């Protein structure tokens, strides 16, 4: 009896050790051929603060922006392992809308091969190749995008980012509206991809779902490596600024390469798949 | 006839076999052929290859006013077959509530061979382009989502979408695909000119037409390229801008000042039938168009290089040469296309 108890304690101690270890390394084994879920959570912010629609902040261009809308498209998600092997999420399922006003902040992926992932890659917007394959390949994504003001209808493309509100600037009198509609047109392809390193390995198992928590910085859209002053782009009637074409979109595309960072990864959420 | 019987008997067989005892219509893909004198397709139609039912559905949609907000304006309202799918007699097409647009409706033909649509290239996809007229406030002023809601009320459409597409859904995607299939099939390649270059019967040219063709090749094919008579490029051909419209052309889409007053080179097929001419329909006749090319151009920062040779603006032409060019342009009229019952809507 005594002996048995001792044994039990030993086993318990061993298990505890095991459990505590597996929290920060990847010793829980990968069962070949199994899959799990992954979640990407987009935490929208501006220059380090939380993004609160209707609040005003001032950027380094000395313009004060009241943001009323931040919607964007993320796509073509790829998860990358330490050794460089990539898992590309099925393209036809790989287009997502993130919307602050719609409280649509999570991308849920299913059927990801079990493994330990160290990087995530995704696109901002809709790639030209997919766009030209037309509706047959985009499925009903158009309808979803339209619902979140992420389509153009006078021309036929997607808005990759819809960033709107009002602003004041020393260079203009009073409050003006702004609309930044980032996208491609038939002359320029503004689709860009970013690859982000995860601070902690994201562990995908049949019953473990990592949650990759990203921070989005809306400030860099206009105030990134390229500085775009809204006041410099005001319309002739002086009522507001609409940035929807030209060189600005190319500058914004470059800025958005810095728009996302992975803040942290939660491992170990149970998905229920394994039960 | 024989094939029809064959198909019918096959259909019967199929029906009697199916255990669910439900009536299953058969959809077949269409044998789409590229005319031998045409360049390769510019659109990737692999993903939306025309089928008999998809085409028929696209045709029905093209002729259906329900694609507009007040259910009165169909695509065919502005794109009439008898005038090569242009809006006959209108410089600016008028649409819903008699609102008037700022551009002239171009011919809809050989669309799958072109890489850009609309005078400013607002779309470059044969499947997506229909979004523009449907949403345009002065054309159909509708939304795709609402069109779908309306079509879902109609059992006939439910049936047609069911047979035309694998997923069988009445959806915005399938509306666009069906219209894309219809436009893919709208090929005009049987004018007297086509027969002439393919050495087919009925392709004889008069001396004047032959001379006109030579003049055309010397002066016009740099832009009105290939047997499509367009290179799908955006160019400024020197039209004096209309200050009342201030239509910036390609710049509207790209936002680049370098694209100011550039417009898509239109195809000249069926040009005899598509008056008035140019993006704003300013010219009522081909004679006026040629008068413009020979003496009406204005220089500007974006005027096309091809129209500025050794300090001479435009294309100097004598009246005799203009007449020969017009005679040649008329050989591009394709009676088979404008009379083809395949493109009518039959109830």
XYZ file of C-alpha atoms in Angstrom:
622
model
C 0.000 0.000 0.000
C 2.695 2.368 1.014
C 4.665 1.372 -1.943
C 1.691 1.980 -4.186
C 1.114 5.434 -2.819
C 4.722 6.347 -3.337
C 4.391 5.212 -6.849
C 1.313 7.292 -7.383
C 3.050 10.341 -6.008
C 5.953 9.727 -8.292
C 3.651 9.427 -11.240
C 1.796 12.580 -10.221
C 5.004 14.504 -9.780
C 6.193 13.310 -13.098
C 2.984 14.344 -14.806
C 3.094 17.773 -13.194
C 6.600 18.209 -14.425
C 5.533 17.142 -17.810
C 2.563 19.481 -17.923
C 4.528 22.467 -16.717
C 7.225 21.770 -19.258
C 4.868 21.474 -22.165
C 3.558 24.959 -21.519
C 6.615 26.619 -22.914
C 8.216 24.092 -25.140
C 6.866 21.878 -27.829
C 7.362 18.538 -26.229
C 3.722 17.497 -26.673
C 4.113 15.316 -29.653
C 2.723 15.956 -33.078
C 0.562 13.135 -34.308
C 1.217 12.808 -38.016
C -1.828 13.325 -40.183
C -3.871 15.172 -37.581
C -5.047 18.733 -37.930
C -6.172 21.523 -35.654
C -7.515 25.064 -35.664
C -5.732 28.412 -35.516
C -7.087 31.799 -34.653
C -5.686 35.171 -35.637
C -6.996 38.044 -33.588
C -6.560 41.557 -34.981
C -6.386 44.112 -32.206
C -6.847 47.449 -33.946
C -4.889 50.380 -32.577
C -3.414 53.762 -33.452
C 0.207 54.533 -32.652
C 0.244 52.350 -29.552
C -3.219 53.262 -28.262
C -6.418 51.332 -28.699
C -8.473 52.344 -31.703
C -11.801 53.685 -30.491
C -14.087 54.781 -33.284
C -15.051 58.425 -32.843
C -11.994 59.292 -30.769
C -9.474 61.824 -31.988
C -5.705 61.450 -32.119
C -2.932 63.545 -33.604
C -0.310 62.106 -35.914
C 3.216 63.248 -36.687
C 1.957 65.118 -39.760
C 0.313 67.446 -37.234
C -3.155 66.422 -38.343
C -5.858 65.329 -35.891
C -7.916 62.418 -37.107
C -11.255 61.220 -35.803
C -11.523 57.713 -37.138
C -15.033 56.485 -37.904
C -14.192 53.409 -39.901
C -11.372 50.919 -40.195
C -12.205 47.891 -42.302
C -9.700 45.809 -44.243
C -9.151 42.551 -46.067
C -6.552 39.976 -45.063
C -5.924 37.017 -47.304
C -3.763 34.133 -48.459
C -2.684 33.020 -45.022
C 0.448 30.899 -44.763
C 1.823 29.350 -41.569
C 5.538 28.632 -41.523
C 7.479 26.176 -39.369
C 10.964 26.591 -37.904
C 12.473 24.530 -40.736
C 10.815 26.745 -43.330
C 8.053 24.356 -44.383
C 4.956 26.276 -45.246
C 1.313 25.448 -44.869
C -0.790 27.482 -47.266
C -4.398 27.750 -46.217
C -6.697 26.678 -49.109
C -6.910 29.744 -51.339
C -10.633 29.639 -51.908
C -11.186 29.886 -48.150
C -8.442 32.391 -47.506
C -10.108 35.810 -47.775
C -11.268 37.569 -44.620
C -12.759 40.868 -43.573
C -11.585 42.618 -40.423
C -13.928 45.359 -39.308
C -13.758 47.538 -36.234
C -17.358 48.758 -36.578
C -18.578 45.235 -37.323
C -16.615 43.784 -34.419
C -15.203 41.306 -36.887
C -11.705 40.861 -35.539
C -10.963 37.179 -35.688
C -9.827 34.910 -38.480
C -10.548 31.274 -37.745
C -8.619 28.622 -39.651
C -9.468 24.944 -39.676
C -7.685 21.866 -40.907
C -4.187 23.161 -40.210
C -1.704 20.257 -39.990
C -0.553 19.676 -36.406
C 2.849 21.209 -35.861
C 4.814 24.052 -34.346
C 4.679 27.247 -36.337
C 7.043 30.169 -35.966
C 5.879 32.637 -38.619
C 2.681 33.781 -40.222
C 2.391 35.321 -43.665
C -0.681 37.027 -45.101
C -1.761 39.471 -47.768
C -3.415 42.839 -47.330
C -6.215 42.947 -49.886
C -7.008 40.740 -52.846
C -4.235 39.572 -55.141
C -4.464 40.311 -58.854
C -4.362 36.653 -59.825
C -7.398 35.817 -57.775
C -9.198 38.956 -58.835
C -8.779 38.150 -62.502
C -10.099 34.649 -61.996
C -13.336 36.417 -61.321
C -16.298 35.544 -59.255
C -15.979 31.838 -59.892
C -12.945 31.747 -57.668
C -13.875 34.464 -55.204
C -17.077 32.660 -54.310
C -19.310 34.844 -52.247
C -16.486 36.962 -50.891
C -17.769 39.903 -52.911
C -21.015 39.961 -50.917
C -19.183 39.919 -47.600
C -16.794 42.645 -48.718
C -19.694 44.748 -50.037
C -21.405 44.473 -46.673
C -18.355 46.065 -45.041
C -17.843 48.802 -47.612
C -14.842 47.066 -49.057
C -15.884 47.103 -52.701
C -15.791 49.716 -55.393
C -18.807 49.771 -57.641
C -18.028 52.544 -60.108
C -15.031 50.476 -60.997
C -14.961 46.815 -60.196
C -12.422 46.160 -57.517
C -11.999 45.575 -53.838
C -11.028 48.200 -51.345
C -8.214 46.582 -49.412
C -8.526 49.121 -46.620
C -11.378 51.475 -45.922
C -10.187 54.122 -43.470
C -12.587 57.026 -42.952
C -13.406 59.857 -40.608
C -12.871 63.556 -40.160
C -9.753 65.620 -39.564
C -8.449 69.013 -38.692
C -5.139 70.409 -39.818
C -3.323 73.741 -39.386
C -3.322 73.937 -43.180
C -7.109 73.945 -43.613
C -9.970 75.779 -41.976
C -12.348 73.728 -39.822
C -13.158 70.060 -39.811
C -12.980 68.089 -43.061
C -13.897 64.557 -43.975
C -11.359 62.001 -45.082
C -11.728 58.763 -46.979
C -8.760 56.557 -47.666
C -9.687 53.692 -49.951
C -6.650 51.556 -50.554
C -6.764 49.090 -53.442
C -5.481 48.035 -56.810
C -6.708 49.254 -60.140
C -6.044 47.895 -63.586
C -2.820 49.957 -63.748
C -1.227 49.263 -60.380
C -1.207 46.219 -58.168
C -1.180 47.378 -54.553
C -1.639 43.961 -52.992
C 1.157 43.333 -50.480
C 2.125 40.452 -48.241
C 3.732 40.591 -44.824
C 5.609 37.862 -42.982
C 5.604 38.176 -39.204
C 7.694 36.258 -36.714
C 5.798 34.855 -33.748
C 7.347 35.668 -30.347
C 6.288 32.207 -29.135
C 5.810 29.078 -31.219
C 2.168 28.517 -32.156
C 1.359 24.938 -31.328
C -1.322 23.327 -33.452
C -2.671 20.000 -32.234
C -5.911 18.155 -32.740
C -7.097 19.488 -29.395
C -5.007 22.623 -29.046
C -5.676 25.842 -30.873
C -3.161 28.667 -30.775
C -4.530 32.176 -30.786
C -2.177 34.551 -32.569
C -2.765 38.023 -31.235
C -1.816 40.722 -33.730
C -1.680 44.448 -33.218
C -2.766 46.602 -36.109
C -1.504 50.169 -36.224
C -3.900 52.292 -38.293
C -1.628 55.288 -37.855
C 0.970 54.033 -40.319
C -1.524 54.128 -43.207
C -0.834 57.868 -43.535
C 2.019 58.317 -41.085
C 4.432 55.514 -41.805
C 7.665 55.395 -43.787
C 5.804 57.613 -46.236
C 4.027 60.675 -44.881
C 0.772 61.588 -46.527
C -0.902 64.785 -45.394
C -4.645 64.804 -45.776
C -4.628 68.589 -46.174
C -2.299 68.308 -49.173
C -4.869 66.153 -50.907
C -7.998 68.170 -50.216
C -10.550 68.335 -53.025
C -11.179 71.438 -55.098
C -14.317 72.302 -53.166
C -12.227 72.201 -49.951
C -14.794 69.963 -48.273
C -12.701 66.894 -47.702
C -9.969 64.553 -48.786
C -10.548 61.375 -50.742
C -7.475 59.272 -51.377
C -8.460 56.568 -53.829
C -5.840 56.513 -56.542
C -2.504 57.612 -57.866
C 0.888 57.667 -56.187
C -0.666 57.866 -52.733
C -1.900 54.303 -53.003
C 1.587 53.075 -53.805
C 2.942 54.954 -50.759
C 0.186 53.514 -48.586
C 0.943 50.007 -49.835
C 4.507 50.491 -48.624
C 3.319 51.906 -45.300
C 1.044 48.956 -44.659
C 4.031 46.607 -44.637
C 4.568 48.020 -41.112
C 0.918 47.976 -40.126
C 0.889 44.586 -38.410
C 2.898 42.947 -35.646
C 2.307 39.818 -33.630
C 2.036 40.810 -29.986
C 1.781 37.378 -28.411
C 0.524 33.857 -28.950
C -1.824 31.988 -26.612
C -1.264 28.292 -26.801
C -3.354 25.482 -25.503
C -6.939 26.609 -25.989
C -9.041 23.555 -26.315
C -11.085 23.329 -29.435
C -13.072 20.263 -28.582
C -12.008 18.543 -31.770
C -10.021 15.898 -29.956
C -12.745 14.946 -27.521
C -31.748 17.322 -85.469
C -30.113 14.028 -84.882
C -28.055 15.348 -82.013
C -31.147 16.840 -80.436
C -32.868 13.472 -80.489
C -29.766 11.897 -79.110
C -29.593 14.413 -76.303
C -33.289 13.987 -75.611
C -33.102 10.234 -75.406
C -30.064 10.532 -73.234
C -31.953 12.918 -70.995
C -34.865 10.454 -70.729
C -32.495 7.673 -69.859
C -30.920 9.834 -67.240
C -34.235 10.753 -65.696
C -35.544 7.222 -65.544
C -32.308 6.074 -64.000
C -32.178 8.631 -61.238
C -33.466 7.043 -58.094
C -34.848 10.233 -56.629
C -37.208 10.412 -59.590
C -36.418 14.067 -59.947
C -36.208 15.805 -63.271
C -32.614 16.599 -64.079
C -31.779 18.909 -66.926
C -28.470 18.443 -68.600
C -26.039 21.266 -69.021
C -23.326 20.976 -71.627
C -20.254 23.061 -72.129
C -20.145 25.022 -75.355
C -17.485 24.380 -77.943
C -16.071 27.905 -77.895
C -13.794 28.510 -80.862
C -11.304 31.309 -81.323
C -11.690 32.686 -84.884
C -8.533 31.845 -86.825
C -7.717 35.454 -87.592
C -8.043 36.532 -83.932
C -5.342 36.898 -81.312
C -5.505 34.659 -78.249
C -8.082 35.231 -75.527
C -7.177 38.005 -73.108
C -9.488 36.763 -70.359
C -9.008 33.567 -68.437
C -12.325 31.855 -69.151
C -11.151 28.444 -67.926
C -12.870 29.133 -64.618
C -16.111 30.178 -66.231
C -16.257 28.233 -69.439
C -19.552 28.945 -71.233
C -22.186 26.249 -70.954
C -25.492 26.102 -72.800
C -27.491 26.868 -69.701
C -25.081 29.440 -68.339
C -25.180 31.263 -71.662
C -28.982 31.176 -71.797
C -29.197 32.444 -68.267
C -26.709 35.218 -69.060
C -28.791 36.218 -72.061
C -31.969 36.331 -70.004
C -30.220 38.523 -67.437
C -28.841 40.822 -70.128
C -32.401 41.478 -71.294
C -33.945 41.744 -67.829
C -34.948 45.124 -66.394
C -34.867 43.690 -62.892
C -31.150 44.359 -62.894
C -32.088 48.026 -62.345
C -33.613 49.732 -59.311
C -37.007 50.417 -60.904
C -37.023 47.215 -62.958
C -37.098 49.065 -66.277
C -33.521 49.332 -67.516
C -31.832 46.216 -68.830
C -28.330 45.954 -70.228
C -29.954 45.650 -73.658
C -31.634 49.038 -73.166
C -28.288 50.694 -73.828
C -26.669 47.842 -75.735
C -28.982 47.042 -78.655
C -28.111 44.219 -80.978
C -29.164 46.019 -84.180
C -26.499 48.647 -83.548
C -23.828 46.169 -82.465
C -24.936 46.461 -78.856
C -24.553 50.222 -78.601
C -27.169 52.769 -77.580
C -28.366 53.825 -80.984
C -28.576 57.535 -81.602
C -27.433 58.596 -78.142
C -24.281 60.526 -77.508
C -24.707 59.962 -73.781
C -26.647 56.928 -72.782
C -29.599 57.704 -70.613
C -30.545 55.186 -67.982
C -32.798 55.061 -65.004
C -35.222 57.997 -64.407
C -33.932 59.362 -67.706
C -30.718 60.403 -66.019
C -27.963 60.979 -68.507
C -24.439 59.623 -68.186
C -21.271 61.245 -69.456
C -20.082 58.570 -71.834
C -21.238 56.962 -75.037
C -22.072 53.256 -74.888
C -19.481 51.275 -76.831
C -20.152 48.117 -78.797
C -20.256 44.923 -76.769
C -18.467 42.324 -78.876
C -15.371 40.128 -78.640
C -15.108 41.022 -74.970
C -13.155 37.931 -73.935
C -10.358 39.052 -76.270
C -9.952 42.360 -74.482
C -8.053 43.006 -71.298
C -9.617 46.317 -70.251
C -13.198 47.486 -70.131
C -14.843 50.890 -70.241
C -13.208 53.978 -71.675
C -11.145 54.429 -68.513
C -10.460 50.767 -67.701
C -12.668 50.793 -64.622
C -12.697 47.012 -64.909
C -10.362 44.432 -66.341
C -12.375 41.305 -65.726
C -15.160 39.996 -67.940
C -16.850 38.514 -64.899
C -16.645 41.549 -62.683
C -17.414 44.290 -65.184
C -21.213 44.037 -64.839
C -20.894 45.401 -61.316
C -20.200 48.853 -62.781
C -23.384 49.381 -64.847
C -25.582 47.723 -62.220
C -24.403 50.112 -59.505
C -23.985 53.236 -61.622
C -26.525 55.762 -60.273
C -27.324 57.061 -63.763
C -27.471 53.649 -65.393
C -29.197 50.941 -63.346
C -28.719 52.324 -59.829
C -29.172 48.901 -58.252
C -27.023 46.756 -56.009
C -25.930 43.272 -56.853
C -27.246 41.993 -53.539
C -30.681 43.396 -54.246
C -30.743 41.980 -57.777
C -30.183 38.580 -56.218
C -33.057 39.113 -53.776
C -35.362 39.955 -56.673
C -34.296 37.004 -58.797
C -34.818 34.636 -55.881
C -38.545 35.492 -56.025
C -38.792 34.046 -59.507
C -39.146 30.261 -59.824
C -37.930 30.417 -63.410
C -34.626 31.924 -62.287
C -34.333 29.446 -59.432
C -34.655 26.682 -61.999
C -32.201 28.269 -64.435
C -29.498 28.913 -61.858
C -30.069 25.389 -60.619
C -29.163 23.866 -63.962
C -26.545 26.393 -65.047
C -24.179 26.124 -62.103
C -22.759 23.301 -60.067
C -23.730 24.884 -56.776
C -27.106 25.804 -58.276
C -27.402 28.978 -56.254
C -29.068 32.219 -57.193
C -26.096 34.289 -56.037
C -24.335 37.480 -57.007
C -21.355 35.443 -58.139
C -23.474 33.368 -60.468
C -25.231 36.457 -61.876
C -21.831 37.841 -62.821
C -20.647 34.520 -64.181
C -23.723 34.051 -66.356
C -23.377 37.550 -67.809
C -19.685 36.794 -68.345
C -20.565 33.639 -70.275
C -23.048 35.494 -72.442
C -20.499 38.188 -73.260
C -17.803 35.572 -73.906
C -20.020 34.117 -76.610
C -20.662 37.507 -78.225
C -18.082 37.115 -80.946
C -18.205 39.173 -84.104
C -15.875 37.598 -86.652
C -17.863 37.191 -89.864
C -17.747 40.553 -91.573
C -16.763 40.820 -95.194
C -13.323 41.870 -93.943
C -12.957 38.603 -91.984
C -13.924 36.576 -95.034
C -11.452 38.597 -97.069
C -8.521 37.887 -94.749
C -9.529 34.245 -94.344
C -9.916 33.820 -98.113
C -13.475 32.687 -97.708
C -16.311 33.117 -100.192
C -18.047 36.479 -99.835
C -14.823 38.270 -99.018
C -14.307 40.238 -102.201
C -13.085 43.813 -101.864
C -13.545 46.623 -104.367
C -10.489 48.585 -105.433
C -11.520 51.422 -103.157
C -11.921 49.101 -100.159
C -8.555 47.538 -100.873
C -6.986 51.003 -101.009
C -8.783 51.922 -97.797
C -7.357 48.850 -96.082
C -3.832 49.828 -97.105
C -4.352 53.344 -95.772
C -5.725 51.876 -92.579
C -2.707 49.633 -92.133
C -0.370 52.569 -92.680
C -2.115 55.000 -90.371
C -4.429 53.352 -87.917
C -3.299 49.844 -86.944
C -0.669 51.138 -84.506
C -3.617 51.686 -82.155
C -6.578 49.916 -83.733
C -4.490 46.738 -83.681
C -5.056 43.174 -84.823
C -8.333 41.854 -86.141
C -9.956 43.099 -82.947
C -9.126 46.631 -84.121
C -8.022 47.648 -80.652
C -4.987 47.045 -78.497
C -6.997 47.566 -75.263
C -4.563 50.383 -74.442
C -5.389 53.851 -73.147
C -4.327 56.632 -75.438
C -4.994 60.278 -76.013
C -5.879 60.672 -79.688
C -5.936 64.464 -79.445
C -9.642 65.188 -79.036
C -10.085 68.709 -77.665
C -11.369 68.176 -74.085
C -15.005 69.075 -73.561
C -14.925 71.677 -70.743
C -18.511 70.924 -69.721
C -17.676 67.322 -68.958
C -14.064 67.572 -67.900
C -13.759 63.815 -68.395
C -10.215 62.924 -67.351
C -10.435 59.449 -68.886
C -7.952 56.909 -67.605
C -6.809 59.286 -64.842
C -10.210 58.815 -63.193
C -9.200 55.256 -62.406
C -5.463 55.467 -61.864
C -5.112 58.929 -60.349
C -2.020 59.528 -62.480
C -1.757 62.875 -64.260
C 0.158 61.044 -67.005
C -3.131 59.302 -67.855
C -5.090 62.520 -68.362
C -7.476 62.412 -71.329
C -6.417 58.937 -72.296
C -9.268 56.664 -73.326
C -9.406 53.037 -74.271
C -8.865 52.520 -77.985
C -12.274 51.296 -79.164
C -12.668 48.373 -81.534
C -13.792 49.516 -84.971
C -15.761 46.412 -85.760
C -19.305 47.284 -86.819
C -18.296 50.936 -86.617
C -20.724 51.776 -89.429
C -23.533 50.962 -86.986
C -22.216 52.508 -83.806
C -22.577 56.256 -84.387
C -22.162 58.608 -82.640
C -18.432 58.275 -82.095
C -15.795 58.808 -79.400
C -16.182 58.497 -75.618
C -18.603 61.410 -75.531
C -20.317 60.649 -78.823
C -19.284 64.002 -80.263
C -19.041 62.938 -83.905
C -22.130 61.951 -85.838
C -20.400 60.410 -88.839
C -17.235 58.652 -89.928
C -16.542 61.580 -92.216
C -16.387 63.846 -89.151
C -14.089 61.368 -87.395
C -11.660 61.456 -90.311
C -11.891 65.234 -90.597
C -10.843 65.277 -86.963
C -7.895 62.914 -87.481
C -6.632 64.986 -90.393
C -7.090 68.456 -88.984
C -8.833 68.597 -85.602
C -6.244 67.397 -83.098
C -5.001 69.479 -80.213
C -1.555 68.957 -78.765
C -1.137 68.251 -75.075
C 1.295 66.666 -72.644
C -0.352 63.280 -73.048
C -1.082 63.280 -76.802
C -0.044 59.921 -78.240
C 3.383 59.840 -79.898
C 1.900 58.058 -82.889
C -0.085 61.151 -83.767
C 2.858 63.544 -83.713
C 5.207 62.899 -86.603
C 7.917 65.427 -87.447
C 5.959 68.249 -85.927
C 2.820 67.357 -87.874
C -0.228 66.776 -85.703
C -2.628 64.048 -86.732
C -2.953 62.079 -89.938
C -3.119 64.218 -93.072
C -5.681 62.713 -95.445
C -7.204 63.850 -98.748
C -10.956 63.560 -99.276
C -10.318 60.640 -101.635
C -8.335 58.860 -98.942
C -11.016 59.528 -96.352
C -13.631 58.018 -98.630
C -11.490 54.962 -99.196
C -10.989 54.582 -95.430
C -14.728 54.852 -94.828
C -15.391 52.265 -97.543
C -12.928 49.966 -95.793
C -14.424 50.577 -92.331
C -17.811 49.541 -93.704
C -16.413 46.111 -94.607
C -16.174 45.546 -90.832
C -19.943 45.348 -90.549
C -20.919 41.870 -89.461
C -24.527 41.205 -90.489
C -24.380 37.716 -89.034
C -23.535 39.135 -85.637
C -26.255 41.742 -85.492
C -28.859 39.319 -86.833
C -27.758 36.259 -84.899
C -30.828 34.950 -83.104
C -28.551 33.403 -80.503
C -28.213 36.846 -78.979
C -31.925 37.717 -78.878
C -33.847 36.994 -75.817
C -36.548 34.483 -76.643
C -39.208 33.722 -74.132
